[in-house]
Coordinates of C-alpha atoms (C1' of nucleotides) in Angstrom, one line a residue:
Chain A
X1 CA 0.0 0.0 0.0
X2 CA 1.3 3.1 -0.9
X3 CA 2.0 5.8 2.2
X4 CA 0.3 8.5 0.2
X5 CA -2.0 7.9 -2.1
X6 CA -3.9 10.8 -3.9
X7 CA -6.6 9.5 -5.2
X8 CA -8.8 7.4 -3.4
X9 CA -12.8 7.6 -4.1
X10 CA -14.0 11.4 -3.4
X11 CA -17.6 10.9 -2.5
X12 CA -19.9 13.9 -3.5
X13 CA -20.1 16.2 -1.2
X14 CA -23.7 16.2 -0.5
X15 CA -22.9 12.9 1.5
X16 CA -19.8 14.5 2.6
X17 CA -19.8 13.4 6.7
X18 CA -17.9 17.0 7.5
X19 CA -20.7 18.5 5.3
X20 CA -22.2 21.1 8.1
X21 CA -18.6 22.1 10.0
X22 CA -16.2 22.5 7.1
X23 CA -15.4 25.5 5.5
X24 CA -18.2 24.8 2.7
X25 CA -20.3 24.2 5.7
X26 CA -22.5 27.5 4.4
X27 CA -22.5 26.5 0.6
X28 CA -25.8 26.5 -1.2
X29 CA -26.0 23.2 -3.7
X30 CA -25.1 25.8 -6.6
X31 CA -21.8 26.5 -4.7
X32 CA -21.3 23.2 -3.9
X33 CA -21.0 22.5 -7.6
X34 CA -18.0 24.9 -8.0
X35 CA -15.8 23.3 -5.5
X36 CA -16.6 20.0 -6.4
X37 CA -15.0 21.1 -9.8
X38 CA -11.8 21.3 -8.4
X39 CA -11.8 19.5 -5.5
X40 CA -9.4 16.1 -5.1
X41 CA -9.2 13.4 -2.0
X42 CA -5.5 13.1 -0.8
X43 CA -4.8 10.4 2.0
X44 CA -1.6 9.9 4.7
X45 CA -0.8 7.4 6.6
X46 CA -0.4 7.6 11.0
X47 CA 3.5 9.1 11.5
X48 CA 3.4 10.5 7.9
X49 CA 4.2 14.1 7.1
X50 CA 1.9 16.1 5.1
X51 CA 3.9 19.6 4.3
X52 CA 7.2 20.9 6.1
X53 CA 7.3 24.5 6.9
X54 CA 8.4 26.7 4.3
X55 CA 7.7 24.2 1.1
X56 CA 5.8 25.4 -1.4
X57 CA 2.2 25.2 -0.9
X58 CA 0.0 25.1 -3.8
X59 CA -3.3 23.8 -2.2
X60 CA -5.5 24.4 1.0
X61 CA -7.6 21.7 2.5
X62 CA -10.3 20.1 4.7
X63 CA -9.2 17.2 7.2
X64 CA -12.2 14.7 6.2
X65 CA -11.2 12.0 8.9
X66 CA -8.1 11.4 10.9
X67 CA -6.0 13.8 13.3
X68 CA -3.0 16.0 12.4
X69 CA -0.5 18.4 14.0
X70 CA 1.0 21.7 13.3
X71 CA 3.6 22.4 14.8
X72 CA 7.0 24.6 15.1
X73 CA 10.1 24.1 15.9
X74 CA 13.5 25.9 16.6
X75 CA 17.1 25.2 15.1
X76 CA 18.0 23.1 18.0
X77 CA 15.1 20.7 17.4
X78 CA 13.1 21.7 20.4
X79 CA 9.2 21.3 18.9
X80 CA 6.0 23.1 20.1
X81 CA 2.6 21.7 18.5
X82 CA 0.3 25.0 17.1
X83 CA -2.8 23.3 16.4
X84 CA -4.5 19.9 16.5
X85 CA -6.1 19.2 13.2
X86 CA -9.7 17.3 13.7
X87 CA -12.1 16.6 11.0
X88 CA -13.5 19.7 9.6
X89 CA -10.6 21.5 10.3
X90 CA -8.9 23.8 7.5
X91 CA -4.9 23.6 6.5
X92 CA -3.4 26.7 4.6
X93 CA -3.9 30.2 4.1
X94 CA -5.4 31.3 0.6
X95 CA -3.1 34.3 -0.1
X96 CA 0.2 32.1 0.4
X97 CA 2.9 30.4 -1.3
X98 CA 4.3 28.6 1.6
X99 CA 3.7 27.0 4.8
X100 CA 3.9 28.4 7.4
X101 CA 3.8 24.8 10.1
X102 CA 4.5 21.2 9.5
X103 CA 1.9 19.2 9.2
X104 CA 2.0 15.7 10.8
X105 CA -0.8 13.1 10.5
X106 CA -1.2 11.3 13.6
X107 CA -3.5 8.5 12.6
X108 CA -4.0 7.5 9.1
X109 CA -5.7 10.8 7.7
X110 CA -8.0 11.6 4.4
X111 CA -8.4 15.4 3.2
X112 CA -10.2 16.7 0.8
X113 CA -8.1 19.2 -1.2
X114 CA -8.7 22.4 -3.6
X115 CA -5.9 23.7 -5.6
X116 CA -4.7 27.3 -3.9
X117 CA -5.5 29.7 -7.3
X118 CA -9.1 28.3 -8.3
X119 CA -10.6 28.1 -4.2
X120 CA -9.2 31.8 -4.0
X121 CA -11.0 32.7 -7.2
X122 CA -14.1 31.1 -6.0
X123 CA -14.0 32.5 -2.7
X124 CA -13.9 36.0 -4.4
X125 CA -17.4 35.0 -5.8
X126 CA -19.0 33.1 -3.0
X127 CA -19.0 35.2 0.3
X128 CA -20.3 31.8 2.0
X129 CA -17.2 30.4 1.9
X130 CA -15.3 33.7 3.5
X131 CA -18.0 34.0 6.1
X132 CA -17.6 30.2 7.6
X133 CA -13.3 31.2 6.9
X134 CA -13.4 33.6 8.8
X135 CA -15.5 32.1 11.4
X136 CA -13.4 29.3 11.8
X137 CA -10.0 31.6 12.1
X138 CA -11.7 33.2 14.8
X139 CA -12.3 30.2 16.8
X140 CA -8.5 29.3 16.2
X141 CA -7.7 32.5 17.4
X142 CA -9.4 32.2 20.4
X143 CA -8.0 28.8 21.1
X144 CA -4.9 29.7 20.2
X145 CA -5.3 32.3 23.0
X146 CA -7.0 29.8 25.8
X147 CA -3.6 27.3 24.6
X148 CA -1.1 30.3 25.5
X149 CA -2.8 30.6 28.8
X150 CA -1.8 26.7 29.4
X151 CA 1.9 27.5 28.1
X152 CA 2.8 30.6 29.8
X153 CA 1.0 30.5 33.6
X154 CA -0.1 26.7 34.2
X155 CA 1.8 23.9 36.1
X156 CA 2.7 21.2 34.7
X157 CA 0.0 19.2 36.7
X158 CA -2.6 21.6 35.5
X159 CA -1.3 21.0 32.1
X160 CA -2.2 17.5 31.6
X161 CA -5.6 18.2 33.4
X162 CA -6.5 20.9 30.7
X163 CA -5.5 18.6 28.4
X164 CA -7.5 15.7 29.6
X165 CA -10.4 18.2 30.0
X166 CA -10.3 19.3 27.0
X167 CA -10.0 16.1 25.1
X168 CA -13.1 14.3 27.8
X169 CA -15.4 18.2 26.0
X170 CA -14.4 16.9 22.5
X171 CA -15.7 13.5 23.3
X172 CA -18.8 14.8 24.9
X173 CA -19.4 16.7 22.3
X174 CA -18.9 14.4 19.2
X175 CA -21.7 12.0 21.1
X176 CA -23.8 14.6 22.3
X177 CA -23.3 14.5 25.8
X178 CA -23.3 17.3 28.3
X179 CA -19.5 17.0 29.9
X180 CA -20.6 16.2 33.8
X181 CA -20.0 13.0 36.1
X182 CA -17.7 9.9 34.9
X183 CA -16.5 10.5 31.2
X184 CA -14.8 7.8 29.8
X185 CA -12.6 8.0 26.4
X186 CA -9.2 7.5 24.3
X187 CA -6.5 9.5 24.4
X188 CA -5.8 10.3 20.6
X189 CA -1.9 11.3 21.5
X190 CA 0.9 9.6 22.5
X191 CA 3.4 11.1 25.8
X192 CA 5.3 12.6 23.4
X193 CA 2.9 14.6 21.0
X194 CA 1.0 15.2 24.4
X195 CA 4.6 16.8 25.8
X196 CA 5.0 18.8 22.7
X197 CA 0.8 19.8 23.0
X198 CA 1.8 21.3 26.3
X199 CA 5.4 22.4 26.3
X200 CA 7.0 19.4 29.0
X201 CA 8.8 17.0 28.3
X202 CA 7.3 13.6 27.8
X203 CA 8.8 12.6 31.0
X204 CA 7.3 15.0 33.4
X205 CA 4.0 14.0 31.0
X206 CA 4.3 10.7 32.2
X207 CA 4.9 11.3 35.8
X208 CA 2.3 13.7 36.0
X209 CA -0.3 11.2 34.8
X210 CA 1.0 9.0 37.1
X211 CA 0.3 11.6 40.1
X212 CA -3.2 11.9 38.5
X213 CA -4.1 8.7 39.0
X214 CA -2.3 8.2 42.2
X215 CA -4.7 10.7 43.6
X216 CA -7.5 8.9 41.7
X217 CA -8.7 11.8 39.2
X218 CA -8.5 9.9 36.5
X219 CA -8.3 5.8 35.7
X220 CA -6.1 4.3 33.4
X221 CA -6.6 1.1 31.3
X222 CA -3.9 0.5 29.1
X223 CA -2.0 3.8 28.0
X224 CA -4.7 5.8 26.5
X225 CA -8.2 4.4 27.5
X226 CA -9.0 7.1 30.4
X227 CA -11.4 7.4 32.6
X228 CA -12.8 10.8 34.4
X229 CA -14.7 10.1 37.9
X230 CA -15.8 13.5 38.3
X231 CA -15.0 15.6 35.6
X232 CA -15.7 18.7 38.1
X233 CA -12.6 17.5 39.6
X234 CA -11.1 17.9 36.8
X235 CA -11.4 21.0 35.7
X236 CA -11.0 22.4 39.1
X237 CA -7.4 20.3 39.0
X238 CA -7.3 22.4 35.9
X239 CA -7.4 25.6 37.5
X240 CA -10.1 26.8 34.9
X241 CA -13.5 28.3 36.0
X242 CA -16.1 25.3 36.4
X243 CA -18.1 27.8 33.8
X244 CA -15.0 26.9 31.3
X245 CA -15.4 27.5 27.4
X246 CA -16.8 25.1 25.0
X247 CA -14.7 23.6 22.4
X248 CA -17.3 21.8 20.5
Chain B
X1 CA -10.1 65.7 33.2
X2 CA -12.6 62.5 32.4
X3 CA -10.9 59.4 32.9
X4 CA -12.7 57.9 29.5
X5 CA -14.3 60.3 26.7
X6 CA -17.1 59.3 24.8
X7 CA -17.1 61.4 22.0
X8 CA -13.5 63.0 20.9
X9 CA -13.2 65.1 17.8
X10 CA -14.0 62.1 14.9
X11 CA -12.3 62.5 12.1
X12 CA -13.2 62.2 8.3
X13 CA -12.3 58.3 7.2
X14 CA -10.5 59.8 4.8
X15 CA -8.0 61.7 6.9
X16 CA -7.7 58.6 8.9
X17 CA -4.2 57.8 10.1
X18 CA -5.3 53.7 10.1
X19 CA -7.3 53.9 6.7
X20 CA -4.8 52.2 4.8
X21 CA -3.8 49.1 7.6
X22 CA -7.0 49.0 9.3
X23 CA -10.3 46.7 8.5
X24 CA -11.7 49.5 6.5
X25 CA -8.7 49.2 4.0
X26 CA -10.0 47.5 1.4
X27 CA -13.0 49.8 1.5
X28 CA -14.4 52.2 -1.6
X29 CA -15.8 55.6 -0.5
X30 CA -18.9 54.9 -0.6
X31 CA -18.2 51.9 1.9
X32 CA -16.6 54.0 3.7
X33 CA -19.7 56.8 4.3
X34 CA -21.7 53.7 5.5
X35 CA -19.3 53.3 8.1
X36 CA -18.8 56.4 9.1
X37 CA -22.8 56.9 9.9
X38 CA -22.5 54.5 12.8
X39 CA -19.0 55.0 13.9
X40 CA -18.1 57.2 17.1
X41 CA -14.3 57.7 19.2
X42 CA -13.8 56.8 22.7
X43 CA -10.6 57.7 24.6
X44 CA -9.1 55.8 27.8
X45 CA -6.3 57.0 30.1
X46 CA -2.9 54.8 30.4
X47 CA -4.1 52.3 33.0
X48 CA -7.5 52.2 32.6
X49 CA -9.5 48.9 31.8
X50 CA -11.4 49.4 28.5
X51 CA -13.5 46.3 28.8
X52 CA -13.1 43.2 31.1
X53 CA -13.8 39.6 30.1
X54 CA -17.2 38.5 30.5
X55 CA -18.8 41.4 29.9
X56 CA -21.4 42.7 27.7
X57 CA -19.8 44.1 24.7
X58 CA -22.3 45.8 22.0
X59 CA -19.6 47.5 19.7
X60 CA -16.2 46.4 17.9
X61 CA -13.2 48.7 17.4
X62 CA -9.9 49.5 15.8
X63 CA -7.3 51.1 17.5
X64 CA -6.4 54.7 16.3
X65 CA -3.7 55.7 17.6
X66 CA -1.8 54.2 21.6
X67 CA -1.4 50.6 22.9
X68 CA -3.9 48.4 24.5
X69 CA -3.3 44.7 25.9
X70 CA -5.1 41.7 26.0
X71 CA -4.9 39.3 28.8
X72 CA -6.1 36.4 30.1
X73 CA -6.4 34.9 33.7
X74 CA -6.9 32.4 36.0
X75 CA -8.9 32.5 39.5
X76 CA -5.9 32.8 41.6
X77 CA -4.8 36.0 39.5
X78 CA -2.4 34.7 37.0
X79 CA -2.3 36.4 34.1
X80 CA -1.1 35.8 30.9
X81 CA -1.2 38.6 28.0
X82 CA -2.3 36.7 24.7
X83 CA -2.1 40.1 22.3
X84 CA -1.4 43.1 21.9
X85 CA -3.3 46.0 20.4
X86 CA -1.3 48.6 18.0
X87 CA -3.1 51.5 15.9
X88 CA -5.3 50.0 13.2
X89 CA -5.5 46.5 15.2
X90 CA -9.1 45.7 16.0
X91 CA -11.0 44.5 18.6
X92 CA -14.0 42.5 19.7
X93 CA -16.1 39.8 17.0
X94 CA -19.0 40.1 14.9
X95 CA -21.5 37.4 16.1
X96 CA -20.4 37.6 19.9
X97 CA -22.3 39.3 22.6
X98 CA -19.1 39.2 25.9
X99 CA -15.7 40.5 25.6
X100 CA -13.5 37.1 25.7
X101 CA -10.4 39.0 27.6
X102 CA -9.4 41.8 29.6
X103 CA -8.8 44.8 27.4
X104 CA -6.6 47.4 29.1
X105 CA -4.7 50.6 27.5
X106 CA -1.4 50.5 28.8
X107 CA -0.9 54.5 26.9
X108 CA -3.4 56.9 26.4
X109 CA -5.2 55.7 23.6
X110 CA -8.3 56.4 21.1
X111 CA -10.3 53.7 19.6
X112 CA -12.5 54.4 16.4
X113 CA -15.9 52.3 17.5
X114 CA -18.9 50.8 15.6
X115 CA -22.3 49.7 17.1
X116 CA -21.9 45.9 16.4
X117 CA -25.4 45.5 15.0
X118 CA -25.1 47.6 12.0
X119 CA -21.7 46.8 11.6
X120 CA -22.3 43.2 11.2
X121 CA -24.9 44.0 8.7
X122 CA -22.6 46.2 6.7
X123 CA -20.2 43.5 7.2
X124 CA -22.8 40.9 5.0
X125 CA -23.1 44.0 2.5
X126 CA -19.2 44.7 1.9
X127 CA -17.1 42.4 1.2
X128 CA -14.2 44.0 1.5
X129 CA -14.8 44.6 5.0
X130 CA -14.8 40.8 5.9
X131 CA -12.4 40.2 3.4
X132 CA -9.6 42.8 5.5
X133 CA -10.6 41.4 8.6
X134 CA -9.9 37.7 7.6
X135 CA -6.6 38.5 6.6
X136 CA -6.2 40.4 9.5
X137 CA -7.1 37.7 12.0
X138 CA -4.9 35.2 9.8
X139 CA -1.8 37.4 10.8
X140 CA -2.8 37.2 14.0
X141 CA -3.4 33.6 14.4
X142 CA 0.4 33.3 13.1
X143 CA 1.8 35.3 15.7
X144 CA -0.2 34.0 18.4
X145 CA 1.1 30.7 17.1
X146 CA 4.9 32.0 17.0
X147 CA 4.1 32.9 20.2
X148 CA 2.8 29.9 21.6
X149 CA 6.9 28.9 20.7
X150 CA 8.2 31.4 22.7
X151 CA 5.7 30.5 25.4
X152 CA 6.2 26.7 25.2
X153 CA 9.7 26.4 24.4
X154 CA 12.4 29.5 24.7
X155 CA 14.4 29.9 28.0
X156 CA 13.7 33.2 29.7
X157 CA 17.0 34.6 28.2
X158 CA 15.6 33.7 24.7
X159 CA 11.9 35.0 25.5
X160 CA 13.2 38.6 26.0
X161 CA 15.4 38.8 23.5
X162 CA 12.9 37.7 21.0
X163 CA 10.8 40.6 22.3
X164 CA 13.4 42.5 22.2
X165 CA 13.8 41.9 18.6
X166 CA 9.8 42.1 17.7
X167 CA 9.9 45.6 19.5
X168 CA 12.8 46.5 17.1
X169 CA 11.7 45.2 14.0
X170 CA 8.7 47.0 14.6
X171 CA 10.5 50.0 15.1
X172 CA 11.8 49.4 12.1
X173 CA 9.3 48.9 10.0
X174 CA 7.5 52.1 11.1
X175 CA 10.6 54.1 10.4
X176 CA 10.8 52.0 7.1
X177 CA 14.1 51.4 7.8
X178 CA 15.5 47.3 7.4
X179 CA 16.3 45.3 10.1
X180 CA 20.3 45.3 10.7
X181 CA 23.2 46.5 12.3
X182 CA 22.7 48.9 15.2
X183 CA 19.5 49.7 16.8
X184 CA 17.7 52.1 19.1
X185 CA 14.0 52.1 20.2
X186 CA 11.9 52.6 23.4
X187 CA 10.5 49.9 25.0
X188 CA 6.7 50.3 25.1
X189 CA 6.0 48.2 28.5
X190 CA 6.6 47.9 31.7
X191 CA 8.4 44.9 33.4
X192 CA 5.2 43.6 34.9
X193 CA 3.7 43.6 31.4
X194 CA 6.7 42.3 29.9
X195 CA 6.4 39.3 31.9
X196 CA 3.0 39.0 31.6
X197 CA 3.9 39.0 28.1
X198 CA 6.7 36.5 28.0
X199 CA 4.9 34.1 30.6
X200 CA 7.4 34.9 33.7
X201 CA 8.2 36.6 36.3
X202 CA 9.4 40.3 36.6
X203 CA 11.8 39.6 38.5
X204 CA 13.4 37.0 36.1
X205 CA 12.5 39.6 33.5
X206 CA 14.8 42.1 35.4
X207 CA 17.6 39.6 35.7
X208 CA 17.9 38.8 32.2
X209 CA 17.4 42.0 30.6
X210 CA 20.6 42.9 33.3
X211 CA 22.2 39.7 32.0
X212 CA 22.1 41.0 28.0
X213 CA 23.2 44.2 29.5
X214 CA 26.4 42.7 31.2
X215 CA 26.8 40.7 28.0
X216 CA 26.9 43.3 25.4
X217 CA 23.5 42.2 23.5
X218 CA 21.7 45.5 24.5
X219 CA 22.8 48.7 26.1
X220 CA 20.6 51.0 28.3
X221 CA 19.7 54.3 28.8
X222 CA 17.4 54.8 31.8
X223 CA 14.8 51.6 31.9
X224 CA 13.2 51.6 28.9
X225 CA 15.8 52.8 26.0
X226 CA 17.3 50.7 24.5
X227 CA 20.3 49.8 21.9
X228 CA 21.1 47.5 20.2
X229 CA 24.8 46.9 19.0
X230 CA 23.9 43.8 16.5
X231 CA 20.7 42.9 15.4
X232 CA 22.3 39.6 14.4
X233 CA 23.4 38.6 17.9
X234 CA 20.3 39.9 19.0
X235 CA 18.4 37.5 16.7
X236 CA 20.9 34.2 17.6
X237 CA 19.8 34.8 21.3
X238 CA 16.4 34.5 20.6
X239 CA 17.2 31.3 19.3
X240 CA 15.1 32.1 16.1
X241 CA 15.9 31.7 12.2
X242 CA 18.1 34.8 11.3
X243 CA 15.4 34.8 8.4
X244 CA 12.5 35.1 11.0
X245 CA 9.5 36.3 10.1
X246 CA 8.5 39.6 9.6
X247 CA 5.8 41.7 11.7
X248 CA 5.3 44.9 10.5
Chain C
dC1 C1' 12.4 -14.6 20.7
dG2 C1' 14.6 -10.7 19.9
dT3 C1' 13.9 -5.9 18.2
dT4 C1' 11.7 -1.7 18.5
dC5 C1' 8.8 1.7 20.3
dT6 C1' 6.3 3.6 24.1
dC7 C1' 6.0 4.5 28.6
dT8 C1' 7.5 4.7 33.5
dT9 C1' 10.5 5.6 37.2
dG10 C1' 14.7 7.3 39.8
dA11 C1' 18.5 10.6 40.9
dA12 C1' 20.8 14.7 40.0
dA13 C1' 21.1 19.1 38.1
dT14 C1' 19.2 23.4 36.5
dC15 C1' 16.3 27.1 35.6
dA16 C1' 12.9 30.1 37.1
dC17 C1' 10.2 31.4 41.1
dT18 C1' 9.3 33.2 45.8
dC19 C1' 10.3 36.0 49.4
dA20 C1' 12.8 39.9 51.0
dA21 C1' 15.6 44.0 50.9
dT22 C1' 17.4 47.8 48.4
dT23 C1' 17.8 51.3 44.7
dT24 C1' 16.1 54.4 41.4
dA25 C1' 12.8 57.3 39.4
dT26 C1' 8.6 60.2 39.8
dG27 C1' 5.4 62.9 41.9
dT28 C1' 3.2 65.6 45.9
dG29 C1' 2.5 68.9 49.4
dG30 C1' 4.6 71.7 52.8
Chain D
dC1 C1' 13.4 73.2 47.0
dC2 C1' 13.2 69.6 50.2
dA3 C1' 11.1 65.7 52.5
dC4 C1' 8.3 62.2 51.9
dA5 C1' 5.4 58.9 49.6
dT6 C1' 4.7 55.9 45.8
dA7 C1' 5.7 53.2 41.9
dA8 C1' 9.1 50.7 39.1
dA9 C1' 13.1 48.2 38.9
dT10 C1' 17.1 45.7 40.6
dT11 C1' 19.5 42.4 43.3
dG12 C1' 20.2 38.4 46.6
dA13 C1' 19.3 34.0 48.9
dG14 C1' 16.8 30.0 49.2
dT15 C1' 13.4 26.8 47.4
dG16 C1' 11.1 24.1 44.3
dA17 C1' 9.3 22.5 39.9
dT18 C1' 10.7 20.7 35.7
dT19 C1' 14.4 19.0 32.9
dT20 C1' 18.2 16.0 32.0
dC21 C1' 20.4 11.8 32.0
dA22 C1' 19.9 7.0 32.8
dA23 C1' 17.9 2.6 33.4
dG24 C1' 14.3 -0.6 33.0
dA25 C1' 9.3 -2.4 32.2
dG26 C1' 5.5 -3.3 29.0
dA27 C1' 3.5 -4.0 24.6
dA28 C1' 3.7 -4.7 19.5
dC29 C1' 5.6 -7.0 15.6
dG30 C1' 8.1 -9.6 12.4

DNA sequence: CGTTCTCTTGAAATCACTCAATTTATGTGG
DNA sequence: CCACATAAATTGAGTGATTTCAAGAGAACG
C-alpha cells in the first residue's frame, strides 16, 4: 500500500460526513457545484508528514477524517505543537505560497483538497465560503489564545488536566453528551505529541499522569483508555473556572 | 479631566491615520460613508480597563492611535497577556455578545468604534470589509502561534530577546528602515507587562534584561531605552531563524 | 524470541520562582 | 526646594518544579 496515495474515491459532497462544520459548511447546492469542480481526495498514513514548513504550498484543504498536528520548531530541534487538526478543520492560508507549520498526521488521515488559485478565485465569488473562513480563524484564534494561557502561567499538573479536559469536551461533544459525572474516552496522543501539545517534556508528561491517577482523578486502562470520575474535579485540577469555554 | 471620553473630535475616514492598515482598508468611498454613519471615538487613560472579560460588549473597534493589551487569567490571579493592540488593530467579533479578555490601555489611547449590529450587517453588504478582517485575523493567528513557541519552548534569556527583537523590527518597519546593524527604540511596557507577556516573572525579566546588559547584547539608557549593537546577535539569542518572520 | 517503540520511574542538576531587601525614578505637598 | 510617599526596577538567597540523564518495564511485531 502506498503511504500516500492521492486518489482514493471522493464521495460527492452532499454525503460529505464534515458537510455542516467545514469551510463549505455555508455552501448553497449551486456553490457546492464549483468546488466539487476542483476539489481532489488526498490520504496519509499515521507518523506521515503532510507539508514541512516553508515548502511550497500550492493547495488548502479540509481534514475529512483522521487527526494532524502543526507544529513549530526551533534550530535546535526543540518542537512546540500549534494546532490539532480534527475533522472539519482547514490547512493553509489562501493568499500564500508557503507553509507556514509542519503538518504531521497522527493516525492514518483523508483530506479533501482544492488547488490554492481556483478556491481563492471562488471564494472571491462566494462570500459563503469567506464568512464560515473567517468564522473558523476566529475560533483558532481564540483557542490559540485559551492554549497560551496553558503554556505561559499553568503547572505542569494543570497542564495534563486541561489537556485531559479538554479532550473528555471533544468527546462529549462528538456523542452529544453534556460534559458532567464519569466521562470515559481514548486519548488520541501519544506522551510525546501530548509533551510537545503542552510544552513538558514527555517525562514529566508521564509522571504527571502517574500523580493523576495516584490521587484517583483519572483511571487508566492500558496507556490511552481514560477514565474521568468526576469531571468537576477535573477541571477544578485544571485551575479553569467550572463555567470553562466550549470547544465543540 | 474625564478618565474615559465618549465622543473625541471624529475625524473624516479619509484623513484617517489607520485607513490604509486597518479593516476599512480595502474599503471604496462609498463603503466608507456607511461606516462612518454609525462610527463614534472613545478615549481611555494609560491604566485604565477598556472592557473586562465577560462582559457585555455591544460595539467592535480599531485602534487609532496608543497601545492596548489583552490578557487572560486564572482564579488565583495569574495572568497571561495573549495580544497586543497597536493602531489599526481591531478589537471585539462580529456574532459575539461578551468580551473574551481583559482589554486594558497601557498608553493613552483612542479607539474608532462601531455599534456591532449595524456593523455586522454592513459587514454581509461589503465584502471587502470581511475580506480585511480575515486577513487580519490570519496574521494574528500566526503570531499567536509564534508565540505559543516562545511561550512553550524558549528559555527566559531567549523570550526577552525575542521581544526585544519584535519591539525593534517593529520600530523598524515604522521608520521604514530594514532590520540590521545597530539599533535604538523605546521599549513600550513595563516589566510587569513584559512578563506578563513572555509568561514569567518580573523579576526573572529584570535579571535577564541585566544579564544582555552585562553581556553586550543591548545597552541601556534609563529603563526603557534601548540599543542594540547587532541585530544579528540579537536574533541568535532568541534562538530564532536569522530569516524570522516579519511583523510589520 | 529478539527488536523496537512507548512509557514509566529514579537521581541529580538546573532554571525560574518566591520572598525579601534595596535602589532608582517620579510625583506631591509643605 | 526639600522631605516624603509611591511606583518601578534591581538584586540576593533559598526553594522548588521541571528538565536532563539514565535505566528498566511493558506492549507490539516480524
Amino acid at each position: 500500500m502506498p503511504a500516500e496515495d492521492v486518489h482514493p474515491v471522493a464521495p460527492q459532497c452532499g454525503d460529505c460526513p464534515i458537510r455542516h462544520r467545514a469551510v463549505c459548511a455555508r455552501c448553497e447546492a449551486d456553490e457546492l457545484d464549483l468546488l466539487e469542480e476542483s476539489k481532489y481526495y488526498r490520504s496519509f498514513e499515521a507518523g506521515q508528514t503532510v507539508i514541512w514548513s516553508g515548502d511550497r504550498m500550492d493547495f488548502v484543504a479540509s481534514v475529512v477524517s483522521g487527526i494532524a498536528t502543526l507544529t513549530q520548531t526551533l534550530e535546535d530541534g526543540r518542537t512546540q505543537m500549534v494546532g490539532l487538526l480534527l475533522p472539519s478543520d482547514f490547512v493553509g492560508r489562501p493568499g500564500r505560497e508557503t507553509a507556514a507549520y509542519n503538518v504531521t498526521a497522527t493516525t492514518d488521515i483523508v483530506m479533501c483538497c482544492f488547488r490554492k488559485k481556483p478556491f481563492e478565485e471562488i471564494m472571491l465569488r462566494t462570500p459563503h465560503i469567506a464568512q464560515r473562513l473567517l468564522e473558523m480563524t476566529l475560533d483558532e484564534l481564540d483557542a490559540a489564545r485559551e492554549w497560551m494561557l496553558l503554556l505561559g502561567r499553568k503547572t505542569a499538573r494543570e497542564k495534563i488536566a486541561s489537556l485531559l479536559a479538554i479532550v473528555a469536551r471533544r468527546d462529549a461533544a462528538i456523542h452529544l453528551r453534556y460534559p458532567e459525572g464519569t466521562m470515559t474516552f481514548d486519548l488520541p496522543l501519544t506522551r510525546e505529541a501530548m509533551a510537545d501539545y503542552l510544552g513538558l517534556t514527555l517525562e514529566t508528561v508521564s509522571r504527571q499522569i502517574s500523580a493523576l491517577k495516584r490521587d484517583g482523578v483519572i483511571e487508566l486502562e492500558g496507556k490511552r483508555h481514560v477514565t474521568v470520575p468526576d469531571f468537576d474535579r477535573l477541571m477544578s485540577e485544571a485551575g479553569d473556572d467550572s463555567d470553562g469555554g466550549f470547544l465543540p
